[in-house]
XYZ file of C-alpha atoms in Angstrom:
645
model
C 18.997 -8.894 21.609
C 21.289 -11.449 19.916
C 21.187 -12.459 16.353
C 19.374 -15.735 16.958
C 16.781 -14.312 19.053
C 16.228 -11.548 16.444
C 15.959 -13.977 13.617
C 13.416 -16.035 15.722
C 11.233 -12.872 16.379
C 10.983 -12.218 12.703
C 10.027 -15.737 11.947
C 7.604 -16.229 15.044
C 5.577 -13.265 13.773
C 5.180 -14.946 10.464
C 4.171 -18.375 11.979
C 1.719 -16.903 14.461
C 0.037 -14.772 11.572
C -0.029 -18.017 9.172
C -1.570 -20.075 12.192
C -4.139 -17.292 12.680
C -5.022 -17.322 9.109
C -5.474 -21.055 9.066
C -7.693 -21.103 12.056
C -9.936 -18.300 10.674
C -10.081 -20.626 7.703
C -11.173 -23.691 9.840
C -13.677 -21.769 11.869
C -15.474 -21.252 8.432
C -14.712 -24.585 7.143
C -13.780 -27.186 9.773
C -13.095 -30.054 7.205
C -10.366 -28.108 5.278
C -7.657 -30.671 5.494
C -5.221 -28.359 3.688
C -5.692 -25.642 6.284
C -5.577 -28.062 9.062
C -2.056 -29.403 7.873
C -0.926 -25.838 7.430
C -1.849 -24.839 11.069
C -0.202 -27.735 12.180
C 3.101 -27.181 10.367
C 3.072 -23.618 11.601
C 2.558 -24.503 15.332
C 5.040 -27.405 15.076
C 7.653 -25.284 13.544
C 7.111 -22.532 15.976
C 7.316 -25.026 18.794
C 10.606 -26.244 17.460
C 12.157 -22.709 17.382
C 10.959 -21.981 20.713
C 12.813 -24.929 21.869
C 16.169 -23.172 20.749
C 15.746 -20.935 23.840
C 14.756 -20.992 27.382
C 11.154 -20.262 26.948
C 9.350 -23.044 28.729
C 6.016 -21.363 29.195
C 5.687 -20.735 25.263
C 7.077 -24.280 24.715
C 4.191 -25.844 26.814
C 1.310 -23.665 25.382
C 2.567 -24.520 21.969
C 2.832 -28.317 22.790
C -0.783 -28.606 23.889
C -1.779 -26.678 20.797
C 0.113 -29.079 18.555
C -1.378 -32.194 20.413
C -4.975 -30.771 19.630
C -4.172 -30.291 15.831
C -1.978 -33.570 15.799
C -5.052 -35.571 17.178
C -7.245 -34.063 14.496
C -4.821 -34.935 12.008
C -4.284 -38.355 13.118
C -8.133 -39.305 13.291
C -8.752 -37.641 9.998
C -11.483 -35.592 11.531
C -12.656 -32.227 11.415
C -11.313 -29.762 14.076
C -13.892 -29.615 16.765
C -15.282 -25.832 16.650
C -15.230 -25.483 20.331
C -11.568 -25.790 20.095
C -11.033 -22.712 17.816
C -11.435 -20.060 20.727
C -8.657 -21.718 22.900
C -6.553 -22.152 20.010
C -6.862 -18.636 19.056
C -6.047 -17.511 22.716
C -2.752 -19.564 22.296
C -1.765 -17.861 18.969
C -2.741 -14.476 20.412
C -0.595 -14.939 23.518
C 2.470 -16.384 21.575
C 2.151 -13.274 19.618
C 2.167 -11.121 22.526
C 5.117 -13.127 23.871
C 6.989 -12.592 20.639
C 6.481 -8.808 20.928
C 7.729 -8.912 24.592
C 10.860 -10.644 23.430
C 11.442 -7.890 20.683
C 11.046 -4.982 23.263
C 12.449 -6.441 26.393
C 14.290 -9.549 25.298
C 12.275 -11.724 28.026
C 8.763 -12.915 28.652
C 6.433 -11.162 31.233
C 6.218 -12.103 34.805
C 3.231 -13.801 34.473
C 4.000 -16.019 31.545
C 4.021 -19.245 33.265
C 0.620 -18.586 34.881
C -0.700 -17.475 31.497
C 0.720 -20.768 29.787
C -0.727 -22.831 32.509
C -4.283 -21.355 32.026
C -4.113 -21.858 28.222
C -2.927 -25.421 28.518
C -5.924 -25.981 30.885
C -8.337 -24.401 28.469
C -7.169 -26.783 25.838
C -7.050 -29.597 28.021
C -10.593 -29.033 29.343
C -11.961 -29.629 25.586
C -10.023 -32.918 25.044
C -12.067 -35.922 24.186
C -11.829 -38.568 26.643
C -10.751 -41.100 23.888
C -7.617 -38.859 23.505
C -6.038 -40.178 26.604
C -5.928 -43.524 25.392
C -3.437 -43.162 22.554
C -1.002 -40.108 23.316
C -0.147 -38.417 20.022
C 3.390 -38.771 18.740
C 5.953 -36.374 18.227
C 5.971 -37.114 14.437
C 2.985 -37.775 12.307
C 2.808 -41.214 10.826
C 3.520 -44.778 11.799
C 6.282 -45.865 14.154
C 9.478 -45.973 12.037
C 11.350 -49.062 11.714
C 14.204 -48.048 13.760
C 12.133 -47.111 16.718
C 10.048 -50.465 16.347
C 13.299 -52.210 16.384
C 14.075 -50.350 19.693
C 10.759 -51.248 21.441
C 11.080 -55.012 20.307
C 14.725 -54.980 21.549
C 13.494 -53.748 25.160
C 9.840 -54.866 25.564
C 9.615 -53.130 29.041
C 10.098 -49.943 27.174
C 6.889 -49.995 25.399
C 4.736 -48.210 28.010
C 2.756 -45.030 27.246
C 5.395 -42.885 28.864
C 8.463 -44.435 26.967
C 10.189 -42.299 24.292
C 12.470 -43.676 21.527
C 14.944 -41.381 20.070
C 17.517 -41.525 17.225
C 20.583 -39.300 17.428
C 22.619 -39.011 14.120
C 25.203 -36.391 14.636
C 26.770 -34.972 11.430
C 29.999 -36.316 10.372
C 31.589 -32.801 11.186
C 29.853 -32.422 14.490
C 33.132 -31.908 16.501
C 34.057 -28.912 14.474
C 30.742 -27.486 15.138
C 31.445 -27.715 19.002
C 29.212 -30.857 19.635
C 30.052 -33.921 21.775
C 27.502 -36.614 20.736
C 28.612 -38.661 23.955
C 28.096 -35.952 26.407
C 24.859 -34.961 24.981
C 23.770 -38.465 25.169
C 24.557 -38.704 28.734
C 22.736 -35.456 29.154
C 19.212 -37.340 28.373
C 17.582 -38.203 31.670
C 16.291 -41.556 32.569
C 17.527 -43.742 29.811
C 16.497 -47.419 30.133
C 18.099 -48.867 26.927
C 20.604 -47.619 24.397
C 22.595 -49.036 21.538
C 25.201 -47.614 19.092
C 25.080 -48.057 15.401
C 27.757 -47.072 12.720
C 26.591 -44.732 9.782
C 29.151 -46.425 7.358
C 31.388 -49.278 7.419
C 34.485 -48.672 9.300
C 37.554 -47.882 7.002
C 40.825 -49.300 7.462
C 42.817 -48.103 10.582
C 45.388 -46.408 8.364
C 42.648 -44.618 6.599
C 40.551 -43.754 9.748
C 39.807 -40.013 10.501
C 39.449 -39.493 14.138
C 37.668 -36.129 13.790
C 34.865 -37.671 11.717
C 31.943 -38.903 13.595
C 30.633 -42.269 12.230
C 28.236 -42.995 14.978
C 24.442 -43.236 15.401
C 22.765 -43.373 19.001
C 19.461 -45.033 19.653
C 17.816 -45.085 23.007
C 14.614 -45.428 24.987
C 14.079 -42.973 27.978
C 10.998 -42.660 30.343
C 11.609 -38.767 31.000
C 9.280 -36.298 29.397
C 9.524 -35.625 25.923
C 10.001 -31.852 26.564
C 13.154 -32.853 28.581
C 14.441 -34.855 25.613
C 13.882 -32.130 23.126
C 15.790 -29.601 25.512
C 18.843 -31.569 25.237
C 18.965 -31.592 21.480
C 17.337 -28.104 21.015
C 20.305 -26.670 19.039
C 20.543 -29.724 16.484
C 16.940 -30.308 15.958
C 17.762 -31.560 12.474
C 20.132 -34.460 13.830
C 17.295 -35.944 16.276
C 14.208 -37.781 15.726
C 11.760 -38.490 18.495
C 8.908 -41.023 18.660
C 6.507 -41.616 21.641
C 5.558 -45.162 22.235
C 1.985 -45.984 21.271
C 0.143 -49.281 22.000
C -1.873 -49.273 19.000
C -0.557 -49.389 15.410
C -1.067 -46.284 13.600
C -2.594 -45.823 10.054
C -0.291 -44.618 7.378
C -1.059 -40.898 6.503
C -1.080 -39.252 3.464
C 2.360 -37.602 2.800
C 2.395 -33.886 2.851
C 3.220 -32.130 -0.328
C 6.624 -30.402 -0.237
C 6.628 -27.085 -1.239
C 9.673 -25.488 -3.133
C 11.561 -23.116 -0.927
C 11.662 -19.638 -2.373
C 15.002 -17.876 -3.017
C 14.844 -15.281 -0.652
C 17.424 -13.398 1.887
C 16.674 -11.235 4.804
C 18.358 -7.826 4.615
C 18.228 -5.090 7.593
C 15.977 -2.295 6.194
C 18.699 0.194 7.361
C 21.250 -1.099 4.607
C 18.515 -0.685 1.956
C 17.981 2.625 3.183
C 21.568 3.452 2.990
C 21.588 2.476 -0.647
C 18.606 4.644 -1.502
C 20.245 7.557 0.298
C 23.286 7.027 -1.986
C 21.168 6.815 -5.005
C 19.471 10.210 -4.052
C 23.130 11.733 -3.679
C 23.935 10.644 -7.119
C 20.610 11.872 -8.509
C 21.372 15.364 -6.853
C 25.097 15.185 -8.366
C 23.440 14.553 -11.784
C 21.065 17.294 -11.466
C 24.161 19.699 -11.029
C 25.282 18.807 -14.551
C 22.530 21.110 -15.977
C 24.472 24.199 -14.505
C 27.736 22.840 -16.130
C 25.827 22.641 -19.716
C 24.725 26.261 -19.277
C 28.240 27.453 -18.224
C 29.923 25.418 -21.031
C 27.570 27.103 -23.498
C 28.619 30.566 -22.318
C 32.131 29.775 -23.070
C 33.770 30.908 -26.533
C 33.821 27.659 -28.599
C 32.008 25.780 -25.763
C 29.070 24.667 -27.838
C 30.796 21.049 -28.584
C 31.539 20.753 -24.832
C 28.113 21.564 -23.631
C 26.667 18.940 -26.065
C 29.155 16.408 -24.842
C 28.172 17.113 -21.154
C 24.491 16.967 -22.004
C 24.818 13.671 -23.641
C 26.745 12.255 -20.712
C 24.086 13.642 -18.583
C 21.309 11.966 -20.573
C 23.160 8.622 -20.194
C 23.744 9.114 -16.700
C 20.074 9.909 -16.160
C 19.011 6.572 -17.683
C 21.411 4.666 -15.547
C 20.344 6.274 -12.589
C 16.653 5.945 -13.215
C 17.343 2.180 -13.746
C 19.323 2.240 -10.506
C 16.524 4.140 -8.709
C 13.754 1.695 -9.784
C 15.778 -1.277 -8.701
C 16.440 0.132 -5.337
C 13.073 1.201 -4.886
C 11.555 -2.301 -5.797
C 13.668 -3.786 -3.158
C 11.478 -1.804 -0.620
C 8.131 -2.788 -2.008
C 6.266 -5.343 -0.421
C 2.505 -6.723 -0.776
C -0.271 -4.880 1.110
C -1.046 -8.352 2.161
C 1.625 -8.033 4.787
C -0.534 -5.472 6.621
C -4.156 -6.471 5.299
C -3.789 -10.027 6.241
C -3.938 -9.119 9.813
C -7.218 -7.474 9.685
C -9.529 -10.898 9.597
C -8.015 -11.498 13.181
C -8.905 -7.901 14.425
C -12.351 -8.337 12.751
C -12.997 -11.452 14.725
C -11.710 -9.974 18.033
C -13.936 -6.739 17.616
C -16.776 -9.067 16.732
C -16.531 -10.849 19.868
C -16.241 -7.701 21.951
C -19.209 -6.189 20.269
C -21.421 -9.098 19.926
C -22.052 -8.005 16.267
C -21.455 -10.881 13.676
C -19.218 -9.619 10.884
C -18.185 -10.600 7.512
C -14.863 -8.995 6.309
C -13.855 -9.059 2.821
C -10.195 -8.155 1.731
C -8.920 -7.714 -1.744
C -6.214 -6.310 -3.455
C -3.529 -7.880 -1.293
C -0.917 -8.555 -3.980
C -0.537 -4.669 -4.734
C 2.694 -3.499 -3.601
C 3.974 -0.432 -2.004
C 7.067 0.854 0.061
C 7.286 -1.299 3.257
C 7.132 1.950 5.404
C 3.864 2.766 3.769
C 2.605 -0.759 4.268
C 3.544 -0.924 7.870
C 2.289 2.496 8.702
C -1.091 1.835 7.409
C -1.954 -0.822 10.109
C -2.603 1.745 12.779
C -5.157 3.885 10.541
C -6.856 0.740 9.317
C -7.283 -0.738 12.847
C -8.967 2.769 13.912
C -11.165 2.657 10.828
C -12.216 -0.946 11.362
C -12.983 -0.322 15.007
C -14.984 2.943 13.949
C -16.900 0.983 11.068
C -17.911 -1.717 13.746
C -18.579 0.447 16.776
C -20.496 3.510 15.037
C -21.562 2.024 11.857
C -22.490 -1.657 12.063
C -25.838 -1.976 13.764
C -26.777 -4.773 16.117
C -28.453 -7.846 14.762
C -31.895 -6.748 15.960
C -31.487 -3.462 14.415
C -30.242 -4.891 10.938
C -33.381 -7.239 10.973
C -35.648 -4.387 11.483
C -33.961 -2.431 8.445
C -34.106 -5.482 6.394
C -30.280 -6.202 6.205
C -28.495 -9.635 6.565
C -27.934 -10.346 10.337
C -24.099 -10.321 9.715
C -22.515 -6.883 9.035
C -20.325 -6.588 6.093
C -17.119 -4.412 5.932
C -15.069 -4.708 2.727
C -11.375 -3.433 2.475
C -10.186 -2.904 -1.148
C -7.118 -1.956 -2.524
C -6.228 -0.945 -6.163
C -3.529 0.673 -8.223
C -4.501 4.196 -9.576
C -1.591 5.559 -11.491
C 1.439 5.949 -9.162
C -0.962 5.699 -6.315
C -2.693 3.328 -4.329
C -6.437 3.816 -3.372
C -7.635 1.884 -0.371
C -11.255 1.804 0.427
C -12.856 0.610 3.875
C -16.572 0.380 3.251
C -19.474 -1.005 5.579
C -23.133 -1.495 5.023
C -24.105 -0.047 8.427
C -26.338 2.832 9.362
C -24.176 5.429 7.717
C -23.609 9.051 9.144
C -26.147 11.364 9.877
C -25.048 14.900 8.955
C -27.328 16.740 11.567
C -25.757 14.813 14.389
C -22.131 15.538 13.202
C -23.202 19.341 12.944
C -24.713 19.501 16.611
C -21.814 17.538 17.808
C -19.213 19.955 16.401
C -21.236 22.836 17.792
C -21.544 21.431 21.313
C -17.763 20.812 21.518
C -17.120 24.153 20.385
C -15.291 23.142 17.318
C -17.072 25.622 14.940
C -19.042 28.928 15.328
C -22.854 28.599 15.039
C -22.964 30.896 11.876
C -20.285 28.728 10.140
C -22.000 25.427 11.173
C -25.359 26.579 9.245
C -23.585 27.105 5.868
C -21.748 23.898 5.611
C -22.470 21.544 2.761
C -22.615 17.755 3.266
C -18.794 17.282 2.195
C -17.942 20.063 4.644
C -19.844 18.311 7.581
C -18.391 14.904 6.935
C -14.819 16.600 7.124
C -15.509 17.693 10.537
C -14.936 14.009 11.619
C -11.384 14.796 11.156
C -11.383 17.533 13.674
C -9.019 16.956 16.625
C -10.916 15.490 19.567
C -14.311 14.824 17.604
C -16.283 11.890 18.756
C -19.951 10.853 18.914
C -19.361 8.067 21.315
C -21.661 8.548 24.361
C -19.343 6.355 26.549
C -15.937 5.036 26.824
C -15.417 1.422 25.804
C -12.522 -0.693 24.484
C -13.330 0.620 20.932
C -14.052 4.136 21.052
C -15.075 7.378 23.154
C -11.458 8.107 24.391
C -11.231 11.565 22.442
C -8.991 9.986 19.803
C -10.996 10.482 16.589
C -10.686 10.278 12.901
C -7.825 12.965 12.909
C -5.619 10.176 14.219
C -6.276 8.449 10.916
C -5.843 11.514 8.827
C -2.561 12.481 10.688
C -1.109 8.990 10.092
C -2.159 9.042 6.267
C -0.598 12.466 5.909
C 2.545 11.192 7.500
C 2.654 8.489 4.908
C 2.158 11.229 2.115
C -1.510 10.261 1.614
C -5.024 11.884 1.602
C -8.206 10.736 3.164
C -11.862 11.031 1.976
C -15.021 10.085 3.317
C -18.559 9.627 1.867
C -21.693 8.225 3.648
C -25.320 7.619 3.013
C -27.650 7.346 5.655
C -29.001 3.675 6.048
C -26.915 2.442 3.424
C -23.142 2.711 5.153
C -19.919 4.745 4.905
C -16.857 4.508 2.724
C -13.593 5.817 3.620
C -11.009 6.277 1.035
C -7.083 6.596 1.485
C -5.026 7.722 -1.430
C -1.267 7.022 -0.844
C 2.002 6.996 -2.899
C 3.521 3.723 -3.732
C 6.713 4.853 -2.231
C 8.318 8.005 -0.828
C 12.019 7.489 -1.135
C 12.125 10.207 -3.791
C 10.257 13.458 -4.028
C 9.080 15.435 -7.060
C 9.573 19.189 -6.334
C 8.356 22.202 -8.064
C 10.548 25.381 -7.525
C 8.588 28.674 -7.149
C 10.002 32.158 -6.136
C 8.446 34.919 -4.163
C 9.999 38.443 -3.218
C 13.458 37.042 -4.586
C 13.541 33.956 -2.303
C 13.308 30.452 -3.772
C 11.168 27.533 -2.280
C 9.998 24.057 -3.162
C 6.576 22.859 -3.252
C 5.677 19.042 -3.459
C 4.516 18.488 -7.006
C 1.741 16.240 -6.299
C -0.288 18.690 -4.578
C -0.336 21.077 -7.758
C -3.306 20.421 -9.962
C -2.539 23.184 -12.525
C -1.141 26.443 -12.864
C -2.916 29.564 -14.421
C -2.173 33.152 -15.182
C -5.146 35.434 -14.355
C -5.956 39.058 -14.527
C -5.648 40.372 -11.146
C -9.126 41.895 -11.256
C -10.390 38.544 -11.547
C -9.676 38.079 -7.799
C -12.703 39.009 -5.778
C -12.452 40.323 -2.212
C -14.056 38.213 0.391
C -13.980 39.798 3.893
C -10.134 39.925 4.692
C -9.232 37.527 1.920
C -9.430 36.864 -1.763
C -11.291 34.104 -4.052
C -11.284 33.265 -7.539
C -14.101 31.475 -9.596
C -12.737 28.531 -11.530
C -15.039 26.700 -13.801
C -18.001 27.546 -11.587
C -16.211 26.841 -8.405
C -15.322 29.440 -5.829
C -11.763 29.040 -4.532
C -10.086 30.703 -1.722
C -6.900 32.416 -2.664
C -3.887 32.941 -0.616
C -0.274 34.945 -1.446
C 2.623 33.067 -0.410
C 4.358 36.497 0.125
C 1.800 37.405 2.541
C 2.111 34.064 4.401
C 5.933 34.166 4.529
C 5.850 37.803 5.807
C 7.367 39.177 2.261
C 4.355 40.905 0.553
C 4.716 41.881 -3.075
C 3.043 44.678 -4.587
C 0.006 43.935 -6.850
C 0.584 43.159 -10.511
C -1.755 43.455 -13.802
C -1.664 39.529 -13.827
C -1.062 36.848 -11.282
C 0.393 33.485 -11.343
C -1.559 31.137 -9.348
C -1.193 27.594 -8.509
C -4.255 25.379 -7.828
C -3.527 23.132 -5.067
C -5.257 20.025 -3.766
C -4.869 19.247 -0.287
C -7.302 16.450 0.582
C -10.751 17.690 0.047
C -9.648 21.404 0.103
C -8.783 23.363 -3.183
C -7.038 26.487 -2.625
C -5.241 28.924 -4.884
C -1.747 30.102 -4.275
C -0.248 33.205 -5.886
C 3.480 33.233 -6.536
C 5.984 35.338 -8.470
C 7.288 33.097 -10.776
C 7.883 29.294 -11.548
C 11.155 27.496 -11.799
C 12.428 23.962 -12.641
C 10.730 20.764 -11.656
C 12.981 17.904 -10.496
C 13.007 14.752 -8.572
C 15.297 14.482 -5.599
C 15.777 12.885 -2.061
C 13.934 15.218 0.330
C 16.229 15.649 3.501
C 14.240 16.041 6.699
C 14.745 19.433 8.451
C 17.629 19.521 11.211
C 18.580 22.229 13.788
C 16.272 25.043 14.305
C 14.345 24.029 11.290
C 13.315 20.816 12.918
C 10.681 22.274 15.112
C 8.889 24.407 12.136
C 6.026 22.389 11.000
C 5.624 24.524 7.838
C 8.766 23.014 6.541
C 9.030 19.577 5.012
C 12.538 19.378 4.262
C 15.368 20.614 2.167
C 16.336 19.798 -1.365
C 19.210 20.791 -3.686
C 18.448 22.179 -7.227
C 20.485 21.813 -10.348
C 22.928 24.729 -9.833
C 23.804 23.399 -6.254
C 21.573 25.729 -4.252
C 19.480 24.677 -1.227
C 15.948 25.231 -1.290
C 13.486 24.808 1.640
C 10.501 22.544 0.706
C 7.263 23.931 2.245
C 4.730 21.772 4.233
C 1.604 23.223 2.387
C -1.028 21.948 4.632
C 0.696 23.136 7.873
C 1.555 26.508 6.015
C -1.973 27.079 4.901
C -3.770 26.083 7.999
């Protein structure tokens, strides 16, 4: 994909999202002029960008959509509600086309047929009065130059006539443009004239490489054909359709100040983050130098100087780390703003009216986390509608509003983000979950009877679990909530679920704001050193060994009236250690599960760039990565959830 097309793909995705948001708002409030203007600008800009490429099907569909919005703007009328669905169809189709361009560099084989169908759908709803006065390419009255053209050539005032004004930049020759050749490429010109931009200078002062001409002409060709000629220089061309009736003067649109932004390839930012991690690792190694200097005779002043330099370096690296992390931070709104479109689509598929409330879009997180949230949120939204929200009749009998309500709420909790998806549907029946798990053989019968409410709800995350009785577009395909948990864990997050029968269900995601750096706790067992993610450690305890209770083949410990299963890291890794009078235990929180992990000793805590496993370690699920500790040694960082499962 060339650079120009890659830039178009990025901008087109933003424009289709903006148009979809505006159409959703117009569906609720058809008279919202600001939203109508915004939708028109998005479609108009998108159509202009498409004109830079040979994408005729997209150009036709967007042109038809622009005409619908332009007509509503011109007549100062509300957008007909019957136009919303065809307009949405165009936006969704263009969005799919953009994804095709991103993946394959071209449109699908059926793009022309699909575009024609969309144009017919929009045209079939066009009022009969619309054909009397074709909309102009530009909003507003006929500009003086166009009126002068039509007056100079009265036969060119027919409904099919198009006036255009081409004002090449003075430096156009250096840009590779030939104004005369471009003008000659416009088909069916019936009248033309050439003007000068400025007064001609004296012959001795004339610059032959500076253009001083302006071309005005009338053509009876199709507007799209004229646009195609000037598609690479849209800022130098103005095109006006002839209109028999004088148009009212519209209210000028406010000009929004442009933001000072620059697009940077994410890989370049990742390279900077990696370098910061390397510097951080090098800084951590200075602790060993301090210890070595202290061991030298008379080395105390030297060790103090090194420690002071390390502190200064730590302060600067922390600032650099925050700065590079901030560059990757984007608002959650980049993902959350896509949900209303999904809710509308799912509502149409199921026939269940929905109200979706979204809040907290301004909260920021690492771009990888924000992008990675879309798939789990999509699955949760589908589940909420398919399994949670009742039909209109069922809600009426239950005394609920006919329209089901789903709320997506994000908030900042310390250094983490808490994202809740709550519905006011039927809730989850625990006995149905228990029966389904037994029927599918997910748990033994003796274990099923002893499960409490939290453990029963946790069965929803078992692979392959589903209560759907049939396969639909939304569910019943054997991909359950385990897909959500897997995706969230991949982002370094946790999932919890709570439900009340008859009142609804709430799913809570707890996620880090970023994961470019990891906080590691060093532990040792049987003489070997390992790293453990510090965020999983709730507390550390020294307990007498006789406080550990034998339970079947394992051990347990009662912590504040709560019984925790206890595992020994040495036994898990195949290097058991003999019992001691006192044991050192880490209390780990892994999602809804709390366990105790016995280790021999605890070492330093540090923040570092976690390197993903490579080579033979790449296929070991129990290894999360490797890190370099202060003395330069490499430690393996354990994936606790995979290891303890």
